[in-house]
Coordinates of C-alpha atoms in Angstrom, one line a residue:
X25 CA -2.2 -62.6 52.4
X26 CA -5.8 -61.9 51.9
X27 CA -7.8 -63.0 49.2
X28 CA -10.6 -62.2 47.2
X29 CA -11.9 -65.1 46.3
X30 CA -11.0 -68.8 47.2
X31 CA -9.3 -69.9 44.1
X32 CA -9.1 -73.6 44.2
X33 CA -11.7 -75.5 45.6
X34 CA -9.4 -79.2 45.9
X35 CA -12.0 -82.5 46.6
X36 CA -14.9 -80.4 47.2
X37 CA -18.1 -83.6 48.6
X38 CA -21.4 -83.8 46.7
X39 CA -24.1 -81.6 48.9
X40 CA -26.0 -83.4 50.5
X41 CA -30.0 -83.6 49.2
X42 CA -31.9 -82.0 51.6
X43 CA -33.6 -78.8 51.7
X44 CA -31.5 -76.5 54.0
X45 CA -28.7 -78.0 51.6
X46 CA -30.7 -76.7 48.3
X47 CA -31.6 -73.7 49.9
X48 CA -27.6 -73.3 50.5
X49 CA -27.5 -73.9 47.3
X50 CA -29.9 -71.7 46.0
X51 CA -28.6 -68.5 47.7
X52 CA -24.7 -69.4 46.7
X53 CA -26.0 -68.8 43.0
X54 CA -27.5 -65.7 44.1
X55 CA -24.2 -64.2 45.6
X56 CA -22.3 -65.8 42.6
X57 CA -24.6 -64.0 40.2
X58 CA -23.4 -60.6 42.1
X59 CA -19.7 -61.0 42.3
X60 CA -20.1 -56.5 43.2
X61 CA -21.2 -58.0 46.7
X62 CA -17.8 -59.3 47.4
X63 CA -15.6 -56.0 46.4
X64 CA -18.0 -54.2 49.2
X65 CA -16.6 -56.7 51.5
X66 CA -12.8 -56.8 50.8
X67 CA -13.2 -52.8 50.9
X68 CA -13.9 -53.2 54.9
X69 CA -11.4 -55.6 55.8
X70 CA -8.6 -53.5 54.0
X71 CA -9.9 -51.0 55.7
X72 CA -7.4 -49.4 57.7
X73 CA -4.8 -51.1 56.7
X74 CA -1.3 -50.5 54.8
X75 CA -2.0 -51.9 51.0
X76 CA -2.0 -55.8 50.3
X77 CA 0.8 -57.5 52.0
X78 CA 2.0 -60.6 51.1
X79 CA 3.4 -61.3 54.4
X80 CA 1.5 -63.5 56.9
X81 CA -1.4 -66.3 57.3
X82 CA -3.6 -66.7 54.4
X83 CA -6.8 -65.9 56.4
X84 CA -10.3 -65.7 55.2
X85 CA -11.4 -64.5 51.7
X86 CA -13.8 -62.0 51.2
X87 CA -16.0 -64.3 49.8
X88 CA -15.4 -66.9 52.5
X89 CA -16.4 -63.7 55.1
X90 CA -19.5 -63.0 53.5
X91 CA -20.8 -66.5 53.2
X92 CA -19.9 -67.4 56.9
X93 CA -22.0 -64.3 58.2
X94 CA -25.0 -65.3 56.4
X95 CA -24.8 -68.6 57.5
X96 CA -24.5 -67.3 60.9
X97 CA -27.8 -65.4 60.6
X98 CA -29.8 -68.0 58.6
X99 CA -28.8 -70.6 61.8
X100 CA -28.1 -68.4 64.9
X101 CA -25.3 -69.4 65.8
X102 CA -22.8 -67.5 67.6
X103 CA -19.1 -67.8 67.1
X104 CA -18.2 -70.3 69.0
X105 CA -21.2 -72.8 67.1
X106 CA -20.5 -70.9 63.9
X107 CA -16.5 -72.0 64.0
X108 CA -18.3 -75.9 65.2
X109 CA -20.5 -76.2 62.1
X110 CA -17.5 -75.0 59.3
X111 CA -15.3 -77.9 60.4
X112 CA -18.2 -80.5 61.1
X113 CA -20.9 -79.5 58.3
X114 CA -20.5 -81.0 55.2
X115 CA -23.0 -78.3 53.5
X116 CA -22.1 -75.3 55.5
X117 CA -18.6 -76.3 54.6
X118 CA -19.1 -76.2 50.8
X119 CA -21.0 -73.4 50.8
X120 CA -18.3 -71.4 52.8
X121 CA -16.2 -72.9 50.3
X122 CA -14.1 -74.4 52.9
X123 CA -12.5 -77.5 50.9
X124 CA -12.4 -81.1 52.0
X125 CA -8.3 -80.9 52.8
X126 CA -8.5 -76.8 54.6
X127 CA -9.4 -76.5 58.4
X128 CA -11.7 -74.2 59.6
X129 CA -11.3 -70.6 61.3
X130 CA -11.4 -70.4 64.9
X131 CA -14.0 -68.2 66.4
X132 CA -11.9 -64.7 67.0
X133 CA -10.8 -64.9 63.4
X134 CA -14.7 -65.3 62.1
X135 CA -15.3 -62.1 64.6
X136 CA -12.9 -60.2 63.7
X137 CA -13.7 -60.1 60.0
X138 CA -17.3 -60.7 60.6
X139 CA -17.8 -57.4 62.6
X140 CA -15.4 -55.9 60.6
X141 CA -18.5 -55.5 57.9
X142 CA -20.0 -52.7 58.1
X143 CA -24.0 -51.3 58.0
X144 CA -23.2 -49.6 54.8
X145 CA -22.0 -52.6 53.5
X146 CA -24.8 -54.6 54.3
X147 CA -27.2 -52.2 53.4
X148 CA -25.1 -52.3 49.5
X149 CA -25.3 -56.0 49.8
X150 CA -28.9 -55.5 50.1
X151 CA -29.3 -53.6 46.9
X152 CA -27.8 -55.7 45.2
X153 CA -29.9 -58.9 46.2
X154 CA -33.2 -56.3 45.7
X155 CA -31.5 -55.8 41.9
X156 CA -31.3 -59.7 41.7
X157 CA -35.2 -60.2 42.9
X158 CA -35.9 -57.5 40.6
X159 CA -34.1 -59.6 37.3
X160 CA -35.9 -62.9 38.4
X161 CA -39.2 -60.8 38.5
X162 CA -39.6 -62.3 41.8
X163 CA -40.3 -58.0 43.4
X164 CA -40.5 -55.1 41.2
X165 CA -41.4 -52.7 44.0
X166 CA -44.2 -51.3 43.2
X167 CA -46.3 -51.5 46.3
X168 CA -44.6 -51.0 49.7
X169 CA -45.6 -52.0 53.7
X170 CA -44.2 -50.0 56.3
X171 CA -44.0 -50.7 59.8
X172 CA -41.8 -50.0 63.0
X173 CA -40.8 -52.2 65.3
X174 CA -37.9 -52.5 68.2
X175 CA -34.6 -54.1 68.7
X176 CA -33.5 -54.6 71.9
X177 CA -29.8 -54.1 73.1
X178 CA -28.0 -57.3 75.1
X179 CA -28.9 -56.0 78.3
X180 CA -30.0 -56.4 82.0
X181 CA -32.6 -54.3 83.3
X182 CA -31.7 -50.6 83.9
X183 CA -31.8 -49.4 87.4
X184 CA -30.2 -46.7 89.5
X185 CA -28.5 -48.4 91.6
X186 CA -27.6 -51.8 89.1
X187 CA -25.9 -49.1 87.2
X188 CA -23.8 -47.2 90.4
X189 CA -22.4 -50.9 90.9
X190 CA -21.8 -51.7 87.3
X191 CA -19.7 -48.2 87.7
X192 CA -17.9 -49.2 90.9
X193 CA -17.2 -53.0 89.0
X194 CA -15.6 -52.1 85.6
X195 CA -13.5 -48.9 87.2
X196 CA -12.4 -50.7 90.1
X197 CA -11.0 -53.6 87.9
X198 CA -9.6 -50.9 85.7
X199 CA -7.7 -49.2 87.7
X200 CA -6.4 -52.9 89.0
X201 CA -4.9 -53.4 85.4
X202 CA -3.6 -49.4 85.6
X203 CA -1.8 -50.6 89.0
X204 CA -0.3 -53.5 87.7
X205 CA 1.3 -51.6 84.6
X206 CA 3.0 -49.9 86.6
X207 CA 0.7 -46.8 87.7
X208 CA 2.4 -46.9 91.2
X209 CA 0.1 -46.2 94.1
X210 CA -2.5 -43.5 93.7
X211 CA -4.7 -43.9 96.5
X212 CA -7.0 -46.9 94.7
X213 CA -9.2 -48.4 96.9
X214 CA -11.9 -51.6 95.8
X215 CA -15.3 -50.4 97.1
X216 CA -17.1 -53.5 95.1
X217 CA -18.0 -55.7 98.5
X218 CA -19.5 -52.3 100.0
X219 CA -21.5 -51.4 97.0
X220 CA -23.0 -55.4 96.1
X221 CA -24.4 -54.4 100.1
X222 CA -25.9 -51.3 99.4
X223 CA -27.4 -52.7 95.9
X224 CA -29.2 -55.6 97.8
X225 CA -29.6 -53.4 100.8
X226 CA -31.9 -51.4 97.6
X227 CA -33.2 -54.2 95.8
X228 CA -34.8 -55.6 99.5
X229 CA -35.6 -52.3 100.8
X230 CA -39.5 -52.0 102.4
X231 CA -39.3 -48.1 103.5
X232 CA -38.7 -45.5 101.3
X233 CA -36.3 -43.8 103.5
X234 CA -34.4 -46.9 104.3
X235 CA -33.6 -46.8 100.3
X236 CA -32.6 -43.4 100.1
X237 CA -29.8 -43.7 102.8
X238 CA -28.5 -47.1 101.2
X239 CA -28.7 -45.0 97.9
X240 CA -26.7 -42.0 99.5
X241 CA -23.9 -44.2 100.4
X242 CA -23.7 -46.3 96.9
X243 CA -23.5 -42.9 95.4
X244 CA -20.7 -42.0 98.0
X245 CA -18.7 -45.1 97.3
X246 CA -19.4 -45.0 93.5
X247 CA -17.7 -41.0 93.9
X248 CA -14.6 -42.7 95.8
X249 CA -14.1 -44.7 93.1
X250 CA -14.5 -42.0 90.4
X251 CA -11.9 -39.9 92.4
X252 CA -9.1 -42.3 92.0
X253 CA -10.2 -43.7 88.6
X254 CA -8.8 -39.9 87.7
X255 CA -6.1 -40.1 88.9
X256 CA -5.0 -43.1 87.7
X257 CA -6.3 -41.6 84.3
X258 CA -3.4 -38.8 84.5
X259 CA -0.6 -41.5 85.5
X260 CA -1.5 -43.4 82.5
X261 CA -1.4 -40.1 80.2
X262 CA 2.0 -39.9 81.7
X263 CA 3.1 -43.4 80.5
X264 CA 1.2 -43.6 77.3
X265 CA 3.4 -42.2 74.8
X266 CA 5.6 -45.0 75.3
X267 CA 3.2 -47.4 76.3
X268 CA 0.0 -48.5 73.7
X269 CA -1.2 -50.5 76.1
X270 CA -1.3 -47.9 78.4
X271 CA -3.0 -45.4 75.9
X272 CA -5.4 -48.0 75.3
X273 CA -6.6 -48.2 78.9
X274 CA -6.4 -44.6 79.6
X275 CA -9.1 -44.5 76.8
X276 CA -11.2 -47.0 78.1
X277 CA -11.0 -45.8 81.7
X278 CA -12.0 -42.3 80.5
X279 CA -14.8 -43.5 79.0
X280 CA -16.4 -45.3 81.7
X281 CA -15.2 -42.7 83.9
X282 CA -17.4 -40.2 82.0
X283 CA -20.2 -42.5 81.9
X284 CA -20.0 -42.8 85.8
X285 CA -20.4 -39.3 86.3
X286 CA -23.6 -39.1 84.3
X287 CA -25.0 -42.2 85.6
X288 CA -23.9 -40.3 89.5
X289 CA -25.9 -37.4 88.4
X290 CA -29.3 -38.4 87.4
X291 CA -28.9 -40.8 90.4
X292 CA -29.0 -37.6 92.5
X293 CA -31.7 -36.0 90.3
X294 CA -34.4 -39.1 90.3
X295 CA -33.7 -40.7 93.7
X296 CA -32.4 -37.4 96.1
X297 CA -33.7 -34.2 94.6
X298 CA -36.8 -36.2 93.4
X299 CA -36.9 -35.1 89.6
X300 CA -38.2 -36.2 86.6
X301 CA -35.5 -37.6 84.2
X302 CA -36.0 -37.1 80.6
X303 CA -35.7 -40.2 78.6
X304 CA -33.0 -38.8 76.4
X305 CA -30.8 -37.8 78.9
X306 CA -30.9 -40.8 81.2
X307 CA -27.8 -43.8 80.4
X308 CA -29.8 -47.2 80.6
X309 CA -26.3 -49.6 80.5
X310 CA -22.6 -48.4 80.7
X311 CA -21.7 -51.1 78.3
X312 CA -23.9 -50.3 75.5
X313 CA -24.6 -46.5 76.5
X314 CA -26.1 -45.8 72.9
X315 CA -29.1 -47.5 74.1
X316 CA -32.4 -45.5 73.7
X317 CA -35.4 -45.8 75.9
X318 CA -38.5 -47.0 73.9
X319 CA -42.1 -46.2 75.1
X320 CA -44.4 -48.1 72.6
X321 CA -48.2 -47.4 72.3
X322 CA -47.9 -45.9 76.2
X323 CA -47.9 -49.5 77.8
X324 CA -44.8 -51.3 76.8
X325 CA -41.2 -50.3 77.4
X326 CA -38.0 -51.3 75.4
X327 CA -34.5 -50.4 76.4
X328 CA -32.8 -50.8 72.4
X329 CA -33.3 -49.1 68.9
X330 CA -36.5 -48.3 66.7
X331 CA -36.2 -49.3 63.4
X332 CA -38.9 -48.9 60.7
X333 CA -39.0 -51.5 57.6
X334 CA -40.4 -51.5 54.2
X335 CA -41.3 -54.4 52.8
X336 CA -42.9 -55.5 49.3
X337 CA -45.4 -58.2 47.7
X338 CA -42.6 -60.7 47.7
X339 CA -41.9 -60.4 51.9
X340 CA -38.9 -59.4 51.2
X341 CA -37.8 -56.3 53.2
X342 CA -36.9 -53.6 50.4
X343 CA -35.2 -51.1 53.3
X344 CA -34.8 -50.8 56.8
X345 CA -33.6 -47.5 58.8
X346 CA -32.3 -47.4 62.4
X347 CA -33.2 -44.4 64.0
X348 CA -31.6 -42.8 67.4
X349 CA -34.1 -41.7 69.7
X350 CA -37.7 -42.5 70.1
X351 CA -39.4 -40.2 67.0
X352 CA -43.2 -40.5 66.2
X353 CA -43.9 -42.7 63.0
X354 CA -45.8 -39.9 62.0
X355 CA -42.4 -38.5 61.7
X356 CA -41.0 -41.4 59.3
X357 CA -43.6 -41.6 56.4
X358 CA -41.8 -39.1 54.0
X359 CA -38.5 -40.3 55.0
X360 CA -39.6 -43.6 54.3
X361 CA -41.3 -43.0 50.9
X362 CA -38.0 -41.2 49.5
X363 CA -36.0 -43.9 50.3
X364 CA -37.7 -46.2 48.0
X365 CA -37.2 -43.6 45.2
X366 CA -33.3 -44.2 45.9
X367 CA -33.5 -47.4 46.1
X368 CA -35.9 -48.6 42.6
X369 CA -35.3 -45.0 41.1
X370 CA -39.5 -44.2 41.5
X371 CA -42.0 -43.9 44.1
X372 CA -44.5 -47.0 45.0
X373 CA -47.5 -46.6 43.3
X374 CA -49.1 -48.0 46.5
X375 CA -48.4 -47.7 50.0
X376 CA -49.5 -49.5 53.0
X377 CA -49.0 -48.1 56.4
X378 CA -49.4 -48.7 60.0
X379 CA -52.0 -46.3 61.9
X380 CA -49.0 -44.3 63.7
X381 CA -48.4 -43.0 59.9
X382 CA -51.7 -41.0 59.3
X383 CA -51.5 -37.5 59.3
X384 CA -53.5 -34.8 56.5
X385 CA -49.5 -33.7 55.6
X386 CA -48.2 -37.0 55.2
X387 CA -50.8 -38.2 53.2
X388 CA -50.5 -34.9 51.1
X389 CA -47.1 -35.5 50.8
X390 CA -47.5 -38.9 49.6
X391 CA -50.0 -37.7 46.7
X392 CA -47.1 -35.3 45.7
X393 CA -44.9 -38.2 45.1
X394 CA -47.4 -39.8 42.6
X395 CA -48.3 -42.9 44.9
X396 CA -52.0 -43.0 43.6
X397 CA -53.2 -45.8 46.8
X398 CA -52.0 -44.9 50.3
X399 CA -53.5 -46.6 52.8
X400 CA -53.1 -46.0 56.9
X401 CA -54.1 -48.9 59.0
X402 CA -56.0 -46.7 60.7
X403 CA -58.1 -43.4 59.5
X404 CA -57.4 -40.8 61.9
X405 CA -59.7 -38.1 60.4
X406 CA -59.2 -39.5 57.5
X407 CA -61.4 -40.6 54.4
X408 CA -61.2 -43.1 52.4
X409 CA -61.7 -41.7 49.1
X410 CA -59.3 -39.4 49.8
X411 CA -56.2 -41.8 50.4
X412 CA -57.4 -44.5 47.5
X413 CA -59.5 -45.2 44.6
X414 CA -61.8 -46.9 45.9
X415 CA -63.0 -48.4 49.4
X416 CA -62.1 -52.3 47.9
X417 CA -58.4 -50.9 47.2
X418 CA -58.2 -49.8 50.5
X419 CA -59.5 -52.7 51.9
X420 CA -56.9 -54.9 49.8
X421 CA -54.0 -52.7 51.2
X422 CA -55.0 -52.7 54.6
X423 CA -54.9 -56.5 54.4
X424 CA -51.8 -56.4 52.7
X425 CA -50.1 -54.1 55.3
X426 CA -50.5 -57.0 58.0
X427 CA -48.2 -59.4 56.1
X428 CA -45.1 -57.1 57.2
X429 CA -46.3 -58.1 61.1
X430 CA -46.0 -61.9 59.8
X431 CA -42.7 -61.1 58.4
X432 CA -41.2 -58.6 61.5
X433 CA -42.5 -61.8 63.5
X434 CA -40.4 -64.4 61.2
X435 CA -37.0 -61.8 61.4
X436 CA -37.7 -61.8 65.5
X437 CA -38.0 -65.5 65.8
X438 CA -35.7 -66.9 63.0
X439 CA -33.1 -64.2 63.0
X440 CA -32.3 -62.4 66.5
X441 CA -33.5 -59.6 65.2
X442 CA -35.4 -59.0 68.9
X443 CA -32.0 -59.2 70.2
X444 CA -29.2 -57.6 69.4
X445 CA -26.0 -60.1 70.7
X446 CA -23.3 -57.8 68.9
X447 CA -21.6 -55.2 71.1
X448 CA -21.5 -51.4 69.9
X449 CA -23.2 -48.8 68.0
X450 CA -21.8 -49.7 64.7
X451 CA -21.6 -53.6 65.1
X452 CA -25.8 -53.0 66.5
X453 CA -26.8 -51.6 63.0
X454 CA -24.1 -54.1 60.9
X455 CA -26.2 -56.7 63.5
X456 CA -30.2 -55.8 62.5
X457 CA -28.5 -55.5 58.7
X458 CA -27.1 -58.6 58.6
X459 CA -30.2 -60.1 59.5
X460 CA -32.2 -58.4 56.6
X461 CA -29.7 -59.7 54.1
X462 CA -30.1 -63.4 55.6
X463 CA -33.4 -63.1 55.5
X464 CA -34.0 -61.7 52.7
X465 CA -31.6 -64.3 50.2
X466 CA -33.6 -66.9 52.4
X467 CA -36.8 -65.5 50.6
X468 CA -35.7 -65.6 47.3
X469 CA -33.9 -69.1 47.4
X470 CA -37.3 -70.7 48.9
X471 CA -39.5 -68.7 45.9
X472 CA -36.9 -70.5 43.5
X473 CA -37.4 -73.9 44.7
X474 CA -41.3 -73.7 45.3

């Protein structure tokens, strides 16, 4: 059975005086003082499921899921450390509220109700924290930074022909595990020793024509294998509705299958016909295909998500969107500003923003909203005493919007957030969320204890 909070805490050790032991300390009374945070939690993990039974292992509590997820962010530690550090840390124990006699959790029970948390959840969590800063008068919100930066999906660089063999990989072993449940033979061949060939064949190629035929035939094998991969897809529809696991990997074969076929065609389109592949339409990774293609200031190139932050006098970050695609921050700015209004029930009465912002609408549209200072890091067209008071307020805000690259910096280097390790649309945004909320009960514990 499942509970919400851990009700006895039996022989629980002194903590330990040391400053990542206060700090522990110091954001434990912050998720204590919002007990709300931990009914957003038990929500998602009864998600799904049939009422509260009373049958089974007593498992994690809500609260116990919570506080091993932010001490997985504040540390960076992946499951495996994370499942080390609650049996051999005294602190990280206690704070977990993991008592002296109680083992830990192994590593697939601390993912599995880890990722079970979702974005929305986080970004609630969030809210609350913001609501907390707001009581200890540590941010009020009245003068926002906004910035965008990127966050990078776990993967290996995206190339034609990388991607043909990552095809002819993950069906052929798929259709191995279709055979072995009992598929029979549908004319399954492995094509994986031919295609590693034609990738190095690629990779080493000096003459443009001498890649082209190596790419013809990885494209030809990579077909083969689609062509079987289907029909094992229609004997595993035949044994599914008896079978789950069966049903399972007819799903998951489909779905690469699909993937294949689109990664097949703009293969064709680039490399053979010679054309020019839009960004949005091109797959970058078969394994995390929601993975957008981000061009940054013409130069750089990321292969993840943009997200744009807002943060406040305090560094803390006050919101954080995700956005799909790779929209202009000129784009953002409204967006942005409204959020703020949900989030504090009012508009900024300052805003600082990066030079991608400026536009003559956008800065109309911010007048409209009553913020009296906006400031763009840079003027495009624009003059200064028509986005603030004064030439020294919009010297103080320009200054002021450089702190949020200190603090995108600090969530990079301390938090993963240039990385995302979790696999998934969903568990991407739960990932950058995650990281906020760490970061941003970090702020406030450190701003206590000053």
């Amino acid at each position: 059975m499942r509970e919400k909070w851990q009700r006895q805490m039996p022989l629980m050790p002194e903590i330990a005086s040391h400053i990542q032991a206060k700090e522990l300390q110091a954001i434990s009374a912050i998720l204590v003082s919002k007990p709300i945070t931990i009914d957003f939690v038990l929500q998602d993990l009864y998600k799904g499921r049939a009422g509260d039974s009373r049958a089974g292992a007593k498992g994690m509590s809500a609260e116990q899921v919570l506080r091993a997820a932010v001490v997985m962010r504040l540390f960076g530690f992946s499951y495996q450390e994370l499942a080390f550090h609650l049996v051999d840390s005294q602190s990280i124990r206690g704070f977990c509220r993991i008592g002296i006699t109680d083992k830990g959790f192994k590593k697939s029970a601390l993912n599995q109700n880890i990722k079970a948390l979702s974005d929305r959840t986080w970004e609630a969590i969030n809210q609350e924290v913001l609501g907390y800063a707001k009581e200890e008068k540590i941010e009020k919100g009245r003068v926002a930074r906004i910035d965008c930066t990127v966050v990078e999906s776990n993967i290996h660089e995206p190339a034609d022909s990388s991607l043909l063999y990552d095809c002819v990989r993950v069906l052929s072993r798929l259709q191995a595990a279709a055979r072995d449940l009992g598929t029979g033979r549908f004319g399954y061949h492995d094509h994986q020793r031919v295609a590693k060939r034609r990738l190095v064949k690629i990779q080493y190629a000096r003459k443009k024509d001498e890649r082209r035929g190596a790419y013809i035939d990885l494209i030809k094998y990579t077909r083969k294998t689609l062509a079987s991969a289907r029909t094992a897809l229609e004997r595993l529809k035949a044994l599914g509705a008896d079978n789950p696991t069966a049903l399972s990997l007819f799903f998951e074969l489909e779905r690469y299958a699909a993937l294949a076929e689109r990664v097949i065609r703009q293969t064709e389109r680039r490399v053979i016909n010679g054309e020019k592949v839009p960004a949005s339409e091109k797959v970058v990774s078969i394994f995390e295909d929601h993975t957008d293609i981000i061009v940054k200031d013409r130069r750089d190139t990321f292969f993840g998500h943009k997200i744009c932050l807002t943060g406040g006098r305090s560094n803390l970050i006050l919101d954080c969107q995700i956005v799909e695609g790779n929209p202009a921050d000129v784009t953002l700015t409204e967006t942005m500003l409204a959020r703020q209004k949900r989030i504090y029930g009012r508009y900024p009465l300052k805003a600082a923003l990066d030079g991608g912002f400026a536009s003559k609408g956008n800065l109309k549209v911010a007048k409209a909203m009553g913020v009296k200072d906006v400031c763009f890091a840079k003027k495009r067209g624009l003059e200064t005493e028509e986005m603030c008071r004064s030439p020294y307020v919009y010297k103080q805000l320009r200054r002021f919007r450089a702190g949020i690259e200190a603090g995108i910096s600090w969530l990079k280097r301390s938090f993963g957030l240039d990385r995302c390790t979790w696999k998934g649309w969903q568990s991407f945004k739960s990932y950058v969320w995650a990281s906020i909320v760490s970061a941003n009960l970090l702020t406030i514990a450190r701003k206590q204890l000053a």
